XYZ file of C-alpha atoms in Angstrom:
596
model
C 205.859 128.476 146.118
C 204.746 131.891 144.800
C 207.513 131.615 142.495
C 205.586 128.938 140.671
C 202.025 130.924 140.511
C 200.692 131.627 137.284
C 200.061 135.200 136.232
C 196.508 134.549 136.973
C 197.293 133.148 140.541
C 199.416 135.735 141.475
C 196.362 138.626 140.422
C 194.226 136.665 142.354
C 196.611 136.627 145.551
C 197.381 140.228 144.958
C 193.561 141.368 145.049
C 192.435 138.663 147.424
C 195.188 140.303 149.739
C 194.054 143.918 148.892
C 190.236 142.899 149.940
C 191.112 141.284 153.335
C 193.655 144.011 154.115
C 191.087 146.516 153.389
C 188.353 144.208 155.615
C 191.072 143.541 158.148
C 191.323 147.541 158.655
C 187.871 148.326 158.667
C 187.649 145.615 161.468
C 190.665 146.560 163.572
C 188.745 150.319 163.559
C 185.208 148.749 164.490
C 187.224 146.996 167.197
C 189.497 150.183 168.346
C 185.549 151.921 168.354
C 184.580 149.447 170.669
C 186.828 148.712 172.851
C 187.625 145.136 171.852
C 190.791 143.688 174.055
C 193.268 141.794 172.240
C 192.824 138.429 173.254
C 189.219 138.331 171.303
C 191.111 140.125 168.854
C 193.838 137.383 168.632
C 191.009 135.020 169.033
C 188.916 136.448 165.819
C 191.715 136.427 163.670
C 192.754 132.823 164.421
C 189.404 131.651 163.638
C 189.379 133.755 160.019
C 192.670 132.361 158.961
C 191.085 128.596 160.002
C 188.281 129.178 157.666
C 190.098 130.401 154.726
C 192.754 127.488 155.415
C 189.297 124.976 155.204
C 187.845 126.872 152.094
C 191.498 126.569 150.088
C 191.663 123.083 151.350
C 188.279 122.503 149.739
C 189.069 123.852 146.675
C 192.123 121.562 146.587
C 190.408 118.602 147.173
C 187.996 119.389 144.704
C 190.555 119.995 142.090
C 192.092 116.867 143.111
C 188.965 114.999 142.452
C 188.474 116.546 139.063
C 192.045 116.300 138.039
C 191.514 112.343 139.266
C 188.756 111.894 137.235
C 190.271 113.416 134.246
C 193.399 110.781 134.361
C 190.503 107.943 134.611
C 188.209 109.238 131.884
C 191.944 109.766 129.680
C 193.302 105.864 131.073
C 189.583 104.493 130.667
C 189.513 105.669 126.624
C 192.808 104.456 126.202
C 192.207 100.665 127.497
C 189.428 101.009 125.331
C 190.720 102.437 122.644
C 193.375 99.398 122.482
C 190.687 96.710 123.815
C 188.765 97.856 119.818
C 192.137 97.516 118.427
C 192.588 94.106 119.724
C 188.974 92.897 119.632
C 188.699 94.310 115.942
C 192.347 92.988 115.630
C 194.265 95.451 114.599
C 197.756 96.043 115.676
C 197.674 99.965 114.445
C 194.890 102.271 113.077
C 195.815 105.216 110.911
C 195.259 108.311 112.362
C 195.456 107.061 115.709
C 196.651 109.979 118.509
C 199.634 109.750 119.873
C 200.483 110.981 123.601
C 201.006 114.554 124.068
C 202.294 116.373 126.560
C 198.980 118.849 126.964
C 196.743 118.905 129.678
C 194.488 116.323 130.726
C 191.614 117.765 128.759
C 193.239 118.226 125.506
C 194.510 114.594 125.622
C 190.838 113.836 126.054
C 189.886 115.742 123.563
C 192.165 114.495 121.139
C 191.698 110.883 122.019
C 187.190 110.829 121.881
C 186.845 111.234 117.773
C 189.245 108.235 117.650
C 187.458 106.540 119.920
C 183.573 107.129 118.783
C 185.042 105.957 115.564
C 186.269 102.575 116.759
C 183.128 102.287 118.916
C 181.156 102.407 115.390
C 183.512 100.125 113.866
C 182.997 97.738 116.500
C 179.026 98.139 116.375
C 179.360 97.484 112.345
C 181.755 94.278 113.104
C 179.184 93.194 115.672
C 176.283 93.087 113.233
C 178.040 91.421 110.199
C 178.876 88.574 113.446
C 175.622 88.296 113.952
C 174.272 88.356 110.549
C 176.664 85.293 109.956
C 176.566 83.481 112.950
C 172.449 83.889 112.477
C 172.584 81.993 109.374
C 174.619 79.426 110.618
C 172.358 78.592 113.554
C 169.723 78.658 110.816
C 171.346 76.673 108.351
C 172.418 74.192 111.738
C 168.843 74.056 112.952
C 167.743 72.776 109.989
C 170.392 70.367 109.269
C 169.772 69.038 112.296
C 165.909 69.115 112.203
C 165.010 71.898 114.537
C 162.015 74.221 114.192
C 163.516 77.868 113.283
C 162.067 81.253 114.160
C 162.400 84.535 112.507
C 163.983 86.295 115.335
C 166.418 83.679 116.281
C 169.077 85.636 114.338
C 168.390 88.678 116.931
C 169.300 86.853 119.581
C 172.317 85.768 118.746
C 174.990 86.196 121.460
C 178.693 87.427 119.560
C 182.080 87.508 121.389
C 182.776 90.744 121.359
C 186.476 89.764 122.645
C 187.102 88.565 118.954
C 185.609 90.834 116.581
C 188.930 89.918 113.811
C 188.234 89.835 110.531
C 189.743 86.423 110.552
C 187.391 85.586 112.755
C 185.284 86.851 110.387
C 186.343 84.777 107.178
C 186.720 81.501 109.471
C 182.751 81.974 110.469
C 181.874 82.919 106.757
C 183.921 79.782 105.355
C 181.613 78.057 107.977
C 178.742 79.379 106.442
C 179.713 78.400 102.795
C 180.146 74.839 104.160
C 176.947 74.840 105.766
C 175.664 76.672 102.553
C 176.733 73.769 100.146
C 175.523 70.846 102.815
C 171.963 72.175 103.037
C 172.049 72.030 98.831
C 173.591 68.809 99.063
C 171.163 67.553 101.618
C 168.036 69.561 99.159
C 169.319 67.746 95.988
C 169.658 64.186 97.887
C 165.776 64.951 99.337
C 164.761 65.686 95.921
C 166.217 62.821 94.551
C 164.773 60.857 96.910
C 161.538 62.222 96.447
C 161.347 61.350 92.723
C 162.296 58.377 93.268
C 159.688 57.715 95.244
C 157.442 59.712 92.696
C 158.564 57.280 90.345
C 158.738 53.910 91.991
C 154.723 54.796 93.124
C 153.884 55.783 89.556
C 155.410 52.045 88.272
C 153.614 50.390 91.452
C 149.961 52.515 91.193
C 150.683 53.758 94.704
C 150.022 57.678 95.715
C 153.621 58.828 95.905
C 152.123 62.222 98.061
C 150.778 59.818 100.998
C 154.395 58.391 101.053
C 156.170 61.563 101.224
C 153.792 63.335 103.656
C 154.144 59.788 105.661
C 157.852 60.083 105.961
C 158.059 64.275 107.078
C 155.134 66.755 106.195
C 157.257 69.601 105.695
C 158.786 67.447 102.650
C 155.063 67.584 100.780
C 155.211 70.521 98.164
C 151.628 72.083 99.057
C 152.835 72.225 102.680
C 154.770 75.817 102.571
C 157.334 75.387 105.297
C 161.106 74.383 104.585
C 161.701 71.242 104.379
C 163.681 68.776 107.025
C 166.721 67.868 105.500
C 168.207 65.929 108.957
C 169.731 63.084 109.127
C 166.849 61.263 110.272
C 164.354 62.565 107.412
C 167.319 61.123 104.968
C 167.681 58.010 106.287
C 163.929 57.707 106.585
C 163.771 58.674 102.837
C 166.283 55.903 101.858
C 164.561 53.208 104.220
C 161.625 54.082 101.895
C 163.023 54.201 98.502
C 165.001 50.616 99.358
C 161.244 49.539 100.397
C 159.625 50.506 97.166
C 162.527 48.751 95.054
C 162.286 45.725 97.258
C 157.995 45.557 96.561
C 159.291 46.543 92.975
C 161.638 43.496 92.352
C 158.905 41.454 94.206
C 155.839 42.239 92.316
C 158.344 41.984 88.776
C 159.424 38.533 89.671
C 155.919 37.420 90.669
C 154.535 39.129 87.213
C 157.515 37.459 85.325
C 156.480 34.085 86.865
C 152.842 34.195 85.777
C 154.314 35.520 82.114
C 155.978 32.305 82.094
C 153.330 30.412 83.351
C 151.068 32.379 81.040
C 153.526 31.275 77.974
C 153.501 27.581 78.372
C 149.598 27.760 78.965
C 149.254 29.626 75.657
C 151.856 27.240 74.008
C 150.449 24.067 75.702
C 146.671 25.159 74.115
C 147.407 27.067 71.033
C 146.066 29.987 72.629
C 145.355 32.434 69.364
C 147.326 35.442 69.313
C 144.249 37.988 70.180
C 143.799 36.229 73.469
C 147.058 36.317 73.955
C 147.887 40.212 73.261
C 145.773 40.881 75.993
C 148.459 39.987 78.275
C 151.503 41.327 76.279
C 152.572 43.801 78.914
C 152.513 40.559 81.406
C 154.986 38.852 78.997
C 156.825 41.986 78.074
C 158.087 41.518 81.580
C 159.821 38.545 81.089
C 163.178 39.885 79.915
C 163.543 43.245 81.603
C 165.402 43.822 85.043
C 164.175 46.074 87.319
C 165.681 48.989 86.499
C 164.002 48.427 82.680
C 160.681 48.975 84.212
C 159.318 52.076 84.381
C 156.235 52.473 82.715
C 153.468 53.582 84.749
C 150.974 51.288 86.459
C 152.850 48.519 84.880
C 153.366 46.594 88.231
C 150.155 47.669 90.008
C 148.791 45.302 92.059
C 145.283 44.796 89.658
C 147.845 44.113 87.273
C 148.923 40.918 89.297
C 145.600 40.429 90.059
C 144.776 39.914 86.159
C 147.409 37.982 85.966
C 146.531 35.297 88.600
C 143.147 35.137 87.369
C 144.039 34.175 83.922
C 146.596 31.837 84.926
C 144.176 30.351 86.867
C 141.475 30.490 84.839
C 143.805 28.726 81.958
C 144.872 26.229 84.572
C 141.239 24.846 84.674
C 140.740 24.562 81.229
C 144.271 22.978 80.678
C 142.683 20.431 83.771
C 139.648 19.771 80.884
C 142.212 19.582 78.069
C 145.105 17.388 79.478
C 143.618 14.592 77.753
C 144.007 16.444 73.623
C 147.112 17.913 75.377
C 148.727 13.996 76.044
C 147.767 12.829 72.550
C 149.161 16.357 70.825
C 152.591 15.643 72.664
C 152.310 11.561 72.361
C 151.524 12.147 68.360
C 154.343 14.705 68.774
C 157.155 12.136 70.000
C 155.822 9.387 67.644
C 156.650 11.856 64.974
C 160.283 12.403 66.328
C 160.407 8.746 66.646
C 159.367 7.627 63.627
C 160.942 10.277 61.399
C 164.520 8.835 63.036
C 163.440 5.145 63.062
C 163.422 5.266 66.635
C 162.238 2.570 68.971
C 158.131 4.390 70.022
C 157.271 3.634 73.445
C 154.659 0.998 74.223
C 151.157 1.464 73.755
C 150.267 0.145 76.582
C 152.307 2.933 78.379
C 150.615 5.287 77.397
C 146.884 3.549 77.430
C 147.820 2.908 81.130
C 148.619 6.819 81.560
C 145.173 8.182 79.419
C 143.088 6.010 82.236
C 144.873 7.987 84.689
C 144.134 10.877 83.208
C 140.328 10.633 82.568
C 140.648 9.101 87.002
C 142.598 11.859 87.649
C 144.906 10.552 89.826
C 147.247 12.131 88.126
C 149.497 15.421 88.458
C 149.014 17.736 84.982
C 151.920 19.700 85.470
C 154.165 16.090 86.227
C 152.547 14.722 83.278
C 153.288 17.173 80.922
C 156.640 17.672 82.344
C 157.460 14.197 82.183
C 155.957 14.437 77.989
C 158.316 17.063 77.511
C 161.529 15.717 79.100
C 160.616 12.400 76.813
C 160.028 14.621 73.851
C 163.442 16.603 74.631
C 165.269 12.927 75.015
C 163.991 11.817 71.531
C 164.839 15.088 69.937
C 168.966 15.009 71.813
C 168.973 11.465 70.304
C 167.756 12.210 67.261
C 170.066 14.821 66.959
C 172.855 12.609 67.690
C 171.540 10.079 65.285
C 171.391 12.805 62.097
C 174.585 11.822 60.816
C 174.538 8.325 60.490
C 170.875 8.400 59.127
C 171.718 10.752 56.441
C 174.257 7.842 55.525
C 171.484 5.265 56.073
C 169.566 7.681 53.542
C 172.797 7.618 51.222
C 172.348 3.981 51.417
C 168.946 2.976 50.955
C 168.870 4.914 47.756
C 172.180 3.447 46.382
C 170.807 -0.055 47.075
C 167.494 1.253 45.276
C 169.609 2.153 42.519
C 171.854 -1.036 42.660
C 168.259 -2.985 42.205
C 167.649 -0.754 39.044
C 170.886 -2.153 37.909
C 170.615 -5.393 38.352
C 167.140 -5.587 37.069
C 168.786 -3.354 34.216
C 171.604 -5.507 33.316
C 169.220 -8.722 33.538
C 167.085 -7.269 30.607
C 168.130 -8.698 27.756
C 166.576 -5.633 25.473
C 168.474 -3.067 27.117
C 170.423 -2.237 23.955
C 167.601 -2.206 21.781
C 166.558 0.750 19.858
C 163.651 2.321 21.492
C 161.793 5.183 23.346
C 163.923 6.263 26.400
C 166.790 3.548 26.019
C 169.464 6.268 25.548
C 168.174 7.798 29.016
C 167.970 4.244 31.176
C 171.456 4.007 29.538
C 172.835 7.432 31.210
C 170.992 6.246 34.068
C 172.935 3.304 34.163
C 176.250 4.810 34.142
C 175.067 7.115 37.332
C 173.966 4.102 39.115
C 177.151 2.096 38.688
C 179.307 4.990 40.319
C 176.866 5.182 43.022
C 177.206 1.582 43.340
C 180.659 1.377 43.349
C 180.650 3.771 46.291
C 178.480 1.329 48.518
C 181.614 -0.277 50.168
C 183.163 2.719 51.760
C 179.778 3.970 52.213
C 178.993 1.015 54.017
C 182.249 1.614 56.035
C 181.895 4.536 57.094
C 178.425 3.594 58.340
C 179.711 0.676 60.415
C 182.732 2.676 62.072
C 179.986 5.488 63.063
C 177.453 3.751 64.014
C 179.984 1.563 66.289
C 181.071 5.149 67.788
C 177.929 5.992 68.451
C 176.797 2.937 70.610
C 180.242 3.350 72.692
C 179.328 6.544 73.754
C 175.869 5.755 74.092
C 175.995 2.038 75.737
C 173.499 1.045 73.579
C 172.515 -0.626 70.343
C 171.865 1.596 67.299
C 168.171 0.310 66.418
C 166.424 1.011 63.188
C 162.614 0.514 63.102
C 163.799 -2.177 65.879
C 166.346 -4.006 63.842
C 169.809 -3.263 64.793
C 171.495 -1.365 62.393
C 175.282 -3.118 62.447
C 173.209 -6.720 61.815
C 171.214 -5.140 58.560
C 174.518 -3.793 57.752
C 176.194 -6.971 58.031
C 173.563 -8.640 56.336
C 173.863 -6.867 54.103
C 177.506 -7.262 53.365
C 177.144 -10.630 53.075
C 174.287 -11.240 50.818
C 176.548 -8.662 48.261
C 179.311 -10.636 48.945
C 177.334 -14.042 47.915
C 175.447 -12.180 44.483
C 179.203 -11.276 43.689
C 180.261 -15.007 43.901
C 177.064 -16.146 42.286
C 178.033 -14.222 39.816
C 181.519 -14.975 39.655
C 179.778 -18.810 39.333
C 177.818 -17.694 36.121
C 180.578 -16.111 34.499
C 182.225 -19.473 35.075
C 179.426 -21.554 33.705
C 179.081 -19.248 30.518
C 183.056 -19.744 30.061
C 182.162 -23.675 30.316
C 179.070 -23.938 27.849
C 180.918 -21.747 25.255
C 183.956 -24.277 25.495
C 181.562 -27.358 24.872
C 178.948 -26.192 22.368
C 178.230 -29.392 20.727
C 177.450 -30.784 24.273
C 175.182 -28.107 25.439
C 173.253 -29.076 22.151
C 172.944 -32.790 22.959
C 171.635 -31.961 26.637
C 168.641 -33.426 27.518
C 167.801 -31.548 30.321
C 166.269 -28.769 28.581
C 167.969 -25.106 28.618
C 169.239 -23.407 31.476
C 167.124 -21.176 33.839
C 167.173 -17.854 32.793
C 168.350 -15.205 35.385
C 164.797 -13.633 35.704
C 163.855 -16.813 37.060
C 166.338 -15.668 39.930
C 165.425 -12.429 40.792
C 166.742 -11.455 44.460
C 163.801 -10.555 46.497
C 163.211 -7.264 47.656
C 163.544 -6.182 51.372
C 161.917 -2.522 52.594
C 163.271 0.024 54.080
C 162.028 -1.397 57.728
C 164.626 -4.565 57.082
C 161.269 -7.085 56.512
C 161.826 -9.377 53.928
C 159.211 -10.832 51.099
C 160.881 -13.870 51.150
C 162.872 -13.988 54.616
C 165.736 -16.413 55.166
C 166.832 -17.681 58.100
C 169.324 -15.298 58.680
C 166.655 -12.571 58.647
C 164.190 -14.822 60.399
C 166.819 -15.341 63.753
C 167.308 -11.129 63.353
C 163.592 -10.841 64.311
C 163.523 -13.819 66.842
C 166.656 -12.458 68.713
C 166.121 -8.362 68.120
C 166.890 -7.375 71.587
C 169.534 -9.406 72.587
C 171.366 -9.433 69.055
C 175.045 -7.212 70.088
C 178.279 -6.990 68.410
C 178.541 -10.609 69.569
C 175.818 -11.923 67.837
C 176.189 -10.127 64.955
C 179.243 -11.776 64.466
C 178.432 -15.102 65.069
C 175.742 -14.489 62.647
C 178.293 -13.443 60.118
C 180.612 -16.517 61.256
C 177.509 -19.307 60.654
C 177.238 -17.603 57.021
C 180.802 -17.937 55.911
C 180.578 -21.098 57.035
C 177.600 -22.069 54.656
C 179.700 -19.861 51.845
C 182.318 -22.012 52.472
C 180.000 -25.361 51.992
C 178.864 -23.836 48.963
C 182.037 -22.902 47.425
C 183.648 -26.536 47.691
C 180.521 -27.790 46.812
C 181.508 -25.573 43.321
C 185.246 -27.004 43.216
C 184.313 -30.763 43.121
C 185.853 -33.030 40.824
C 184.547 -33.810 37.685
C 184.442 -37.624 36.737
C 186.010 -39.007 33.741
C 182.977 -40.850 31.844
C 179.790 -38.938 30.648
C 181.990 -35.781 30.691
C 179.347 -33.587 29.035
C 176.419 -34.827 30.955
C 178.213 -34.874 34.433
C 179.258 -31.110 33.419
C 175.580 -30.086 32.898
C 174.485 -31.701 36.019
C 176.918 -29.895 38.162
C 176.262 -26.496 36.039
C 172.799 -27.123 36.930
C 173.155 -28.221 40.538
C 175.201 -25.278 40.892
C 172.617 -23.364 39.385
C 169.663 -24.182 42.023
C 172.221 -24.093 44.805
C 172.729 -19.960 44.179
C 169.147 -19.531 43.413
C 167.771 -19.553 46.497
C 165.977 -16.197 47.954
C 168.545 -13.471 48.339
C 168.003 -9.673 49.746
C 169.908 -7.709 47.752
């Protein structure tokens, strides 16, 4: 074993061997001095090598101990050492030391700066953890609507197992989520706040009583940060869809009274001022509710106005009905009278002004019921336009086909004088008008037909049926044209006996002036009526296609009679005479009272 001491050992063995020899000597002379025997000798000796053996032993074990402790303190910083490099994950660290083959201390020594570094690394890690995962609780807490305290990041508790920095990232990419939610969540509260700022301002409400209502810590002047949870937004919404809904109801009740409003001030002739003083009532009437936005403009005095007026306008319509009935009843006689339209009966409407001044009657029915008859007479006088444009046509064509006759029955017509050059250019308009009558005529029957197909009913004008004056009318034409096919004959006669016409003893022949046809207004009266006219106005209502033809039938028929009455015979003796007679006879047969 010596073999293996140290330079330093073996100087320590060589003078620790040089001191006890020395002491052994002194003692073996103290003990020669005295006398000592041997076996106390033996004895003392035995007991000094058993105490050095325990004091070397000691020393041993203490070095042991150390040497232990050293291996720990070396193991211990290594674990740790590679615990940092894991936690902090890192697979390899510049500059880390390597194992040596030195003694326990310098492998210590070598491995502490390392490790102090790490340790600080760690510490920094830590606190940028914390400083995260601090504002994430924060950020979390307030999402979810939890009170938050200024320490709260202190006391946040990191796993120091996983200190990576993609552990790092993963909680900051957190953070930026959580960042852009609460901004998301800010924006939606302030929209929802001006919305409610703005709904209140339209409805006169105080929009700060609503907000504080719904969350204080969303009121401005409050300081703290707002509640942006889930709740507080769904709160907020609840209360914006409530103002909308009061919105859309107080617009539709405002837009009712404007309309109400309207036909009051349309029913009375309200004058413009009074009316202006309810424009923004009436303004309402074609605006949605997202149009309205002015401020106050749907408060609830607003409403209030509103009702009030249309009340008080309600009562005085109530005192007014009766002007109101006799505006609207003057209103449909107009319609009816302009188109020739049958009027209702007085008596009708006599019947419903006693009801009024009883009033046991409904206002609003009554004028409802005015105005659907008015609306009826103005659809069928719509539908009538065409044909009495034609009727128009017509009456002034048969006015001008009166001038004409009249015209050609003046037997000065071709004189010179004042204006005869202008009643002859008038003459030549009126014949092409008149030659037009037939198709006009036409074309008036086949419409006027249409028309009561598709209404089931009998074309009326001023209560004569229209197809029966047209008929009428047709016929008496048709009988001037043959009495004057008759004359034509008769003149063709006299100027082929001349001599005769001068021996005639009845006198001379009735002028045609004596003959004029009488004339018939525009209501289808007659001056002179016939019989034809007079069974039109005994039959009007029940007179149809039907009759109207059997009333054309029983006048060919009398055509007829007349026109064979025309082709008799002559007799042999007293030609001249007998010719004169019938001429004559003939004569007062066609003169009888014609419309034209």
């Amino acid at each position: 074993m010596g073999s293996f001491q140290t330079p330093i050992t073996m100087h320590s063995s060589a003078l620790l061997e040089t001191s006890c020899g020395y002491l052994l000597q002194e003692l073996q002379m103290i003990w020669d001095e005295v006398g000592e025997d041997q076996f106390e000798r033996e004895k003392v000796l035995l007991d000094l090598e058993q105490e050095c053996l325990e004091v070397y032993r000691r020393k041993v074990d203490s070095a042991n101990i150390s040497r232990a402790r050293l291996h720990q303190e070396l193991a211990e910083s290594e674990a740790e050492f590679t615990h940092l490099l894991l936690s902090l994950g890192e697979r390899s660290l510049p500059g880390r030391p390597e194992k040596r083959s030195g003694t326990l201390k310098e492998q210590l020594d070598a491995i502490t700066p390392a490790l102090r570094e790490m340790r600080l690394r760690k510490e920094e890690r830590v606190n940028q953890f914390r400083a995260v995962q601090g504002q994430i609780q924060k950020i979390s807490a307030e999402i979810a609507g939890q009170s938050v305290y200024d320490d709260s990041i202190t006391n946040v508790i990191v796993n120091e197992n996983d200190l990576s920095l993609k552990k790092l990232e993963e909680s900051q990419v957190e953070l930026q989520r959580l960042h852009s939610e609460k901004n998301d969540r800010l924006l939606r509260v302030e929209t929802y706040t001006d919305a409610i700022k703005n709904l209140s301002a339209t409805l006169g409400m105080e929009s700060s009583m609503i907000i504080t209502k719904v969350h204080p810590s969303l009121n401005e002047l409050c300081g703290i940060s707002k509640n942006i949870s889930d709740s507080i937004l769904a709160k907020l919404d609840s209360t914006v869809e409530s103002l909308k809904e009061e919105k859309q109801k107080r617009l539709e009740k405002l837009q009712h009274l404007g309309k109400a409003l309207t036909n009051l001030w349309n029913l009375m002739d309200t004058p413009y001022e009074d009316r202006q003083l309810f424009s923004h009532v009436t303004g309402l009437l074609s605006l949605s509710s997202g149009e309205v936005s002015e401020a106050g403009s749907l408060a609830i005095n607003m409403i209030q106005q509103a009702e009030a007026e249309v009340k008080r306008l309600d009562q005085l319509k109530a005192s007014k009905m009766k002007e109101l009935f006799l505006r609207k009843q003057k209103e449909l006689e107009e319609i009816c009278n302009k188109s020739h339209m049958e009027i209702p009966s007085r008596s009708q409407m006599d019947n419903i002004i006693d009801l009024i001044n009883s009033g046991e009657i409904d206002h609003a029915d009554l004028l409802m019921s005015m105005d659907e008859q008015i609306s009826k007479a103005k659809e069928e006088s719509s539908s009538r336009k065409d044909i009495m444009e034609k009727v128009e046509k017509w009456m002034l064509a048969r006015d001008e086909e009166r001038w004409l006759e009249e015209y050609s029955r003046d037997e000065n017509r071709y004189s010179v004088s004042r204006g005869a050059h202008k009643n002859l250019r008038r003459a030549e308009r009126a014949r092409v008008i008149v030659n037009k009558i037939p198709v006009l005529v036409a074309s008036l029957v086949a419409k006027t037909k249409n028309w009561e197909e598709e209404r089931k009913k009998i074309f009326l004008y001023d209560e004569v049926p229209l197809l029966a004056l047209l008929e009428e009318y047709k016929m008496l034409r048709q009988e001037k044209e043959e009495e004057k096919q008759r004359e034509r004959e008769l003149k063709k006669v006299q100027s082929q006996a001349p001599v005769i016409h001068q021996e005639n003893t009845f006198g001379s022949r009735p002028g045609t002036s004596s003959r004029r046809v009488p004339q018939r207004s525009l209501n289808g009266s007659f001056s002179n009526p016939t019989p034809l006219n007079r069974r039109l106005s005994m039959g009007i209502h029940q007179l149809g296609t039907n009759s109207v033809n059997s009333a054309s039938q029983g006048i060919s028929f009398i055509k007829e009679g007349k026109k064979m009455q025309g082709q008799k015979k002559l007799p042999r003796p007293g030609f001249a005479t007998q010719l004169q007679d019938e001429a004559a006879s003939v004569v007062s047969t066609c003169s009888g009272p014609l419309s034209p």
